[in-house]
């Protein structure tokens, strides 16, 4: 991805990306898989939540969803909605290791291999010759309009759009976010179990009231939530995300 973007740099952002959170039916199995694949460590664990932090400082969290409906990639009846992209210097060995840990190969290519983790979440292992181990490249979101969604998230996390062409857009920074336009995109309708979310982002803010005002001004929609310490929203493509304090 080398095409320049004409978008202006983001003006500071609302908060910082804390974690990518996956809904899973089995906390221990999912956390063990991602911990082993990325050589991560557990930073938080309770009855319905486990967070794994990777050596490259990505937080990958897992929240218990006993009635989780797994995505069926690449269709849109039960869509993936979003996925993690990983780097590895050797696709064959990295893929074999993932399968050994419980993944399933979905599609093989010369530059990347698409797999599903034990809960059915698709992810890509992409070739990067200088990668040391398996590292996180970024999180990619399906959407009807990649350019529009990239602008929204640029305002949220304060990172500039560094690529925007051919239905793909990307934010720079230490934790890149990517967006791909998908035909027939089927959005989640959280908390409706018939249209479940598959994963969401937690965005850390210092002030929930100010953060809420800012993301609403950018185009987010407030979703029902009654817990202290976080608030739930949907981005313009319907992906839920949380502001956390």
mmCIF file of C-alpha atoms in Angstrom:
data_model
loop_
_atom_site.group_PDB
_atom_site.id
_atom_site.type_symbol
_atom_site.label_atom_id
_atom_site.label_comp_id
_atom_site.label_asym_id
_atom_site.label_seq_id
_atom_site.Cartn_x
_atom_site.Cartn_y
_atom_site.Cartn_z
ATOM 1 C CA UNK A 1 0.000 0.000 0.000
ATOM 2 C CA UNK A 2 1.906 3.017 -1.231
ATOM 3 C CA UNK A 3 -0.592 5.388 -2.806
ATOM 4 C CA UNK A 4 -0.665 8.781 -1.122
ATOM 5 C CA UNK A 5 -3.787 10.173 0.489
ATOM 6 C CA UNK A 6 -4.975 13.758 0.169
ATOM 7 C CA UNK A 7 -6.766 13.624 3.528
ATOM 8 C CA UNK A 8 -5.658 16.055 6.195
ATOM 9 C CA UNK A 9 -3.957 14.665 9.309
ATOM 10 C CA UNK A 10 -6.283 13.841 12.196
ATOM 11 C CA UNK A 11 -6.559 16.678 14.752
ATOM 12 C CA UNK A 12 -5.534 14.862 17.919
ATOM 13 C CA UNK A 13 -8.311 12.313 18.237
ATOM 14 C CA UNK A 14 -10.773 11.411 20.959
ATOM 15 C CA UNK A 15 -8.822 8.598 22.624
ATOM 16 C CA UNK A 16 -6.309 5.793 22.131
ATOM 17 C CA UNK A 17 -6.846 2.233 20.997
ATOM 18 C CA UNK A 18 -6.765 0.036 24.093
ATOM 19 C CA UNK A 19 -7.840 -3.409 22.844
ATOM 20 C CA UNK A 20 -9.361 -5.367 19.996
ATOM 21 C CA UNK A 21 -12.093 -7.426 21.684
ATOM 22 C CA UNK A 22 -13.416 -10.694 20.234
ATOM 23 C CA UNK A 23 -16.699 -12.342 21.251
ATOM 24 C CA UNK A 24 -16.012 -16.008 22.051
ATOM 25 C CA UNK A 25 -17.892 -19.017 23.447
ATOM 26 C CA UNK A 26 -14.843 -20.384 25.292
ATOM 27 C CA UNK A 27 -12.595 -17.847 26.992
ATOM 28 C CA UNK A 28 -9.731 -20.154 27.902
ATOM 29 C CA UNK A 29 -9.491 -21.849 24.501
ATOM 30 C CA UNK A 30 -9.463 -18.566 22.601
ATOM 31 C CA UNK A 31 -7.032 -16.794 24.912
ATOM 32 C CA UNK A 32 -4.679 -19.788 24.926
ATOM 33 C CA UNK A 33 -4.696 -19.857 21.124
ATOM 34 C CA UNK A 34 -3.837 -16.182 20.658
ATOM 35 C CA UNK A 35 -1.350 -16.153 23.515
ATOM 36 C CA UNK A 36 0.564 -19.055 22.005
ATOM 37 C CA UNK A 37 0.386 -17.777 18.404
ATOM 38 C CA UNK A 38 1.652 -14.274 19.233
ATOM 39 C CA UNK A 39 3.869 -15.124 22.234
ATOM 40 C CA UNK A 40 1.653 -12.807 24.280
ATOM 41 C CA UNK A 41 1.009 -12.631 28.006
ATOM 42 C CA UNK A 42 -2.235 -12.422 29.963
ATOM 43 C CA UNK A 43 -2.696 -8.995 31.579
ATOM 44 C CA UNK A 44 -6.253 -9.417 32.848
ATOM 45 C CA UNK A 45 -8.482 -12.424 33.522
ATOM 46 C CA UNK A 46 -11.857 -12.884 35.185
ATOM 47 C CA UNK A 47 -14.981 -14.990 34.684
ATOM 48 C CA UNK A 48 -16.087 -13.321 31.447
ATOM 49 C CA UNK A 49 -12.988 -11.514 30.123
ATOM 50 C CA UNK A 50 -9.326 -12.229 29.331
ATOM 51 C CA UNK A 51 -6.838 -9.775 27.833
ATOM 52 C CA UNK A 52 -3.651 -10.904 26.079
ATOM 53 C CA UNK A 53 -0.930 -8.342 25.364
ATOM 54 C CA UNK A 54 1.420 -9.144 22.492
ATOM 55 C CA UNK A 55 5.157 -8.325 22.455
ATOM 56 C CA UNK A 56 4.372 -5.515 19.995
ATOM 57 C CA UNK A 57 1.927 -4.041 22.580
ATOM 58 C CA UNK A 58 -1.374 -4.922 20.954
ATOM 59 C CA UNK A 59 -4.133 -5.756 23.405
ATOM 60 C CA UNK A 60 -6.289 -8.651 22.160
ATOM 61 C CA UNK A 61 -9.170 -9.253 24.549
ATOM 62 C CA UNK A 62 -11.843 -11.931 24.692
ATOM 63 C CA UNK A 63 -15.303 -11.499 26.165
ATOM 64 C CA UNK A 64 -17.548 -14.433 26.932
ATOM 65 C CA UNK A 65 -20.477 -14.806 24.534
ATOM 66 C CA UNK A 66 -22.043 -18.223 25.271
ATOM 67 C CA UNK A 67 -24.429 -17.999 22.285
ATOM 68 C CA UNK A 68 -21.769 -16.746 19.890
ATOM 69 C CA UNK A 69 -22.690 -17.247 16.220
ATOM 70 C CA UNK A 70 -19.451 -17.786 14.298
ATOM 71 C CA UNK A 71 -18.837 -15.935 11.032
ATOM 72 C CA UNK A 72 -18.894 -17.893 7.781
ATOM 73 C CA UNK A 73 -16.233 -16.227 5.687
ATOM 74 C CA UNK A 74 -16.375 -14.948 2.957
ATOM 75 C CA UNK A 75 -20.174 -14.696 2.817
ATOM 76 C CA UNK A 76 -22.349 -11.924 4.245
ATOM 77 C CA UNK A 77 -25.113 -14.041 5.828
ATOM 78 C CA UNK A 78 -22.977 -14.450 8.959
ATOM 79 C CA UNK A 79 -20.193 -11.966 8.139
ATOM 80 C CA UNK A 80 -16.777 -11.587 9.700
ATOM 81 C CA UNK A 81 -17.268 -7.778 10.004
ATOM 82 C CA UNK A 82 -13.618 -7.305 10.966
ATOM 83 C CA UNK A 83 -10.428 -9.325 11.308
ATOM 84 C CA UNK A 84 -6.841 -9.159 12.540
ATOM 85 C CA UNK A 85 -3.913 -9.067 10.118
ATOM 86 C CA UNK A 86 -0.648 -10.627 11.289
ATOM 87 C CA UNK A 87 2.897 -10.619 9.927
ATOM 88 C CA UNK A 88 5.255 -13.598 9.681
ATOM 89 C CA UNK A 89 8.549 -14.179 7.879
ATOM 90 C CA UNK A 90 7.571 -17.724 6.840
ATOM 91 C CA UNK A 91 3.938 -18.254 5.873
ATOM 92 C CA UNK A 92 4.192 -22.035 5.765
ATOM 93 C CA UNK A 93 5.586 -22.471 9.253
ATOM 94 C CA UNK A 94 3.375 -19.760 10.785
ATOM 95 C CA UNK A 95 0.261 -21.294 9.233
ATOM 96 C CA UNK A 96 1.284 -24.780 10.356
ATOM 97 C CA UNK A 97 1.793 -23.482 13.888
ATOM 98 C CA UNK A 98 -1.640 -21.830 13.864
ATOM 99 C CA UNK A 99 -3.274 -25.063 12.682
ATOM 100 C CA UNK A 100 -1.404 -27.002 15.366
ATOM 101 C CA UNK A 101 -2.891 -24.617 17.935
ATOM 102 C CA UNK A 102 -6.437 -25.067 16.634
ATOM 103 C CA UNK A 103 -6.880 -22.802 13.586
ATOM 104 C CA UNK A 104 -8.446 -23.828 10.280
ATOM 105 C CA UNK A 105 -7.052 -22.775 6.891
ATOM 106 C CA UNK A 106 -9.665 -20.964 4.782
ATOM 107 C CA UNK A 107 -7.629 -19.755 1.801
ATOM 108 C CA UNK A 108 -3.961 -19.887 0.788
ATOM 109 C CA UNK A 109 -2.083 -17.347 -1.324
ATOM 110 C CA UNK A 110 1.495 -16.369 -2.076
ATOM 111 C CA UNK A 111 1.483 -13.245 0.112
ATOM 112 C CA UNK A 112 -1.015 -14.190 2.818
ATOM 113 C CA UNK A 113 -3.007 -17.088 4.217
ATOM 114 C CA UNK A 114 -6.507 -16.688 5.646
ATOM 115 C CA UNK A 115 -7.384 -18.850 8.638
ATOM 116 C CA UNK A 116 -10.102 -19.069 11.287
ATOM 117 C CA UNK A 117 -9.284 -19.187 14.980
ATOM 118 C CA UNK A 118 -10.966 -21.727 17.320
ATOM 119 C CA UNK A 119 -14.047 -19.487 17.687
ATOM 120 C CA UNK A 120 -14.321 -19.097 13.894
ATOM 121 C CA UNK A 121 -12.958 -15.545 13.614
ATOM 122 C CA UNK A 122 -11.040 -15.182 10.327
ATOM 123 C CA UNK A 123 -7.549 -13.684 10.414
ATOM 124 C CA UNK A 124 -4.756 -13.235 7.876
ATOM 125 C CA UNK A 125 -1.093 -14.111 8.220
ATOM 126 C CA UNK A 126 0.773 -11.876 5.759
ATOM 127 C CA UNK A 127 4.312 -12.290 4.484
ATOM 128 C CA UNK A 128 6.909 -9.903 5.900
ATOM 129 C CA UNK A 129 10.436 -11.232 5.558
ATOM 130 C CA UNK A 130 11.874 -9.128 8.387
ATOM 131 C CA UNK A 131 9.163 -10.111 10.896
ATOM 132 C CA UNK A 132 10.374 -11.711 14.106
ATOM 133 C CA UNK A 133 7.846 -14.323 15.117
ATOM 134 C CA UNK A 134 4.165 -13.620 14.503
ATOM 135 C CA UNK A 135 3.349 -9.938 14.998
ATOM 136 C CA UNK A 136 0.172 -7.885 14.644
ATOM 137 C CA UNK A 137 0.004 -5.711 11.543
ATOM 138 C CA UNK A 138 -3.437 -4.187 12.198
ATOM 139 C CA UNK A 139 -7.190 -4.666 12.395
ATOM 140 C CA UNK A 140 -9.264 -4.535 9.204
ATOM 141 C CA UNK A 141 -12.953 -3.602 9.111
ATOM 142 C CA UNK A 142 -15.455 -4.519 6.410
ATOM 143 C CA UNK A 143 -17.782 -1.664 5.468
ATOM 144 C CA UNK A 144 -19.788 -0.222 2.582
ATOM 145 C CA UNK A 145 -17.460 2.789 2.138
ATOM 146 C CA UNK A 146 -13.825 2.461 3.212
ATOM 147 C CA UNK A 147 -12.998 6.136 2.655
ATOM 148 C CA UNK A 148 -15.877 7.363 4.807
ATOM 149 C CA UNK A 149 -15.168 4.968 7.664
ATOM 150 C CA UNK A 150 -11.447 5.757 7.630
ATOM 151 C CA UNK A 151 -12.223 9.450 8.093
ATOM 152 C CA UNK A 152 -14.453 8.669 11.076
ATOM 153 C CA UNK A 153 -11.846 6.509 12.803
ATOM 154 C CA UNK A 154 -9.094 8.989 11.993
ATOM 155 C CA UNK A 155 -11.021 11.488 14.071
ATOM 156 C CA UNK A 156 -11.508 8.963 16.888
ATOM 157 C CA UNK A 157 -7.922 7.725 17.290
ATOM 158 C CA UNK A 158 -6.089 10.790 15.989
ATOM 159 C CA UNK A 159 -4.108 9.042 13.265
ATOM 160 C CA UNK A 160 -3.954 10.266 9.637
ATOM 161 C CA UNK A 161 -5.313 8.411 6.635
ATOM 162 C CA UNK A 162 -2.142 7.196 4.921
ATOM 163 C CA UNK A 163 -3.767 5.250 2.069
ATOM 164 C CA UNK A 164 -7.125 5.571 0.315
ATOM 165 C CA UNK A 165 -7.673 3.937 -3.075
ATOM 166 C CA UNK A 166 -9.516 1.090 -4.784
ATOM 167 C CA UNK A 167 -11.922 0.453 -1.934
ATOM 168 C CA UNK A 168 -9.227 0.199 0.741
ATOM 169 C CA UNK A 169 -8.179 2.818 3.286
ATOM 170 C CA UNK A 170 -5.620 2.740 6.089
ATOM 171 C CA UNK A 171 -4.733 4.780 9.154
ATOM 172 C CA UNK A 172 -1.087 5.113 10.169
ATOM 173 C CA UNK A 173 0.384 5.094 13.640
ATOM 174 C CA UNK A 174 1.682 2.337 15.917
ATOM 175 C CA UNK A 175 -1.605 0.382 15.727
ATOM 176 C CA UNK A 176 -2.892 0.661 12.158
ATOM 177 C CA UNK A 177 -6.564 0.330 11.329
ATOM 178 C CA UNK A 178 -7.632 -0.694 7.831
ATOM 179 C CA UNK A 179 -10.971 -0.537 6.046
ATOM 180 C CA UNK A 180 -12.175 -2.475 3.010
ATOM 181 C CA UNK A 181 -15.342 -1.808 1.012
ATOM 182 C CA UNK A 182 -17.439 -4.983 0.815
ATOM 183 C CA UNK A 183 -20.337 -5.572 -1.561
ATOM 184 C CA UNK A 184 -23.543 -6.481 0.255
ATOM 185 C CA UNK A 185 -22.091 -5.563 3.644
ATOM 186 C CA UNK A 186 -24.263 -6.839 6.502
ATOM 187 C CA UNK A 187 -23.832 -4.736 9.647
ATOM 188 C CA UNK A 188 -24.142 -5.973 13.229
ATOM 189 C CA UNK A 189 -27.119 -4.704 15.227
ATOM 190 C CA UNK A 190 -25.822 -4.921 18.767
ATOM 191 C CA UNK A 191 -27.257 -6.170 21.103
ATOM 192 C CA UNK A 192 -29.623 -8.108 18.765
ATOM 193 C CA UNK A 193 -28.418 -11.764 18.849
ATOM 194 C CA UNK A 194 -29.776 -12.327 15.345
ATOM 195 C CA UNK A 195 -27.199 -9.839 14.012
ATOM 196 C CA UNK A 196 -24.329 -10.277 16.482
ATOM 197 C CA UNK A 197 -21.109 -8.324 16.613
ATOM 198 C CA UNK A 198 -17.978 -10.426 16.137
ATOM 199 C CA UNK A 199 -15.486 -8.024 17.659
ATOM 200 C CA UNK A 200 -15.176 -4.432 18.732
ATOM 201 C CA UNK A 201 -12.578 -1.845 19.697
ATOM 202 C CA UNK A 202 -12.110 -0.411 23.165
ATOM 203 C CA UNK A 203 -10.986 3.225 23.022
ATOM 204 C CA UNK A 204 -9.492 4.669 26.192
ATOM 205 C CA UNK A 205 -10.500 8.227 27.089
ATOM 206 C CA UNK A 206 -9.844 10.416 30.118
ATOM 207 C CA UNK A 207 -13.393 11.759 30.280
ATOM 208 C CA UNK A 208 -16.439 9.735 29.179
ATOM 209 C CA UNK A 209 -18.747 12.744 28.816
ATOM 210 C CA UNK A 210 -16.286 14.627 26.606
ATOM 211 C CA UNK A 211 -15.500 11.466 24.659
ATOM 212 C CA UNK A 212 -19.175 10.784 24.042
ATOM 213 C CA UNK A 213 -19.772 14.303 22.751
ATOM 214 C CA UNK A 214 -16.775 14.020 20.446
ATOM 215 C CA UNK A 215 -17.639 10.673 18.855
ATOM 216 C CA UNK A 216 -21.279 11.683 18.397
ATOM 217 C CA UNK A 217 -20.102 14.810 16.596
ATOM 218 C CA UNK A 218 -17.984 12.615 14.313
ATOM 219 C CA UNK A 219 -21.004 10.489 13.356
ATOM 220 C CA UNK A 220 -21.241 7.721 15.967
ATOM 221 C CA UNK A 221 -24.538 6.464 17.407
ATOM 222 C CA UNK A 222 -25.013 5.804 21.137
ATOM 223 C CA UNK A 223 -26.067 2.213 21.930
ATOM 224 C CA UNK A 224 -27.714 1.001 25.147
ATOM 225 C CA UNK A 225 -25.319 0.421 28.036
ATOM 226 C CA UNK A 226 -25.731 0.937 31.754
ATOM 227 C CA UNK A 227 -22.365 -0.020 33.238
ATOM 228 C CA UNK A 228 -20.023 2.427 34.891
ATOM 229 C CA UNK A 229 -16.615 2.916 33.307
ATOM 230 C CA UNK A 230 -17.566 2.460 29.661
ATOM 231 C CA UNK A 231 -20.122 3.510 27.056
ATOM 232 C CA UNK A 232 -21.119 1.699 23.864
ATOM 233 C CA UNK A 233 -21.486 3.262 20.427
ATOM 234 C CA UNK A 234 -21.722 2.232 16.787
ATOM 235 C CA UNK A 235 -19.547 3.719 14.072
ATOM 236 C CA UNK A 236 -21.157 4.898 10.794
ATOM 237 C CA UNK A 237 -20.955 1.331 9.405
ATOM 238 C CA UNK A 238 -22.629 -0.150 12.473
ATOM 239 C CA UNK A 239 -19.560 -1.634 14.196
ATOM 240 C CA UNK A 240 -19.960 -1.370 17.974
ATOM 241 C CA UNK A 241 -17.106 0.143 19.962
ATOM 242 C CA UNK A 242 -16.633 1.196 23.558
ATOM 243 C CA UNK A 243 -15.215 4.273 25.182
ATOM 244 C CA UNK A 244 -13.506 3.116 28.358
ATOM 245 C CA UNK A 245 -11.945 4.975 31.238
#
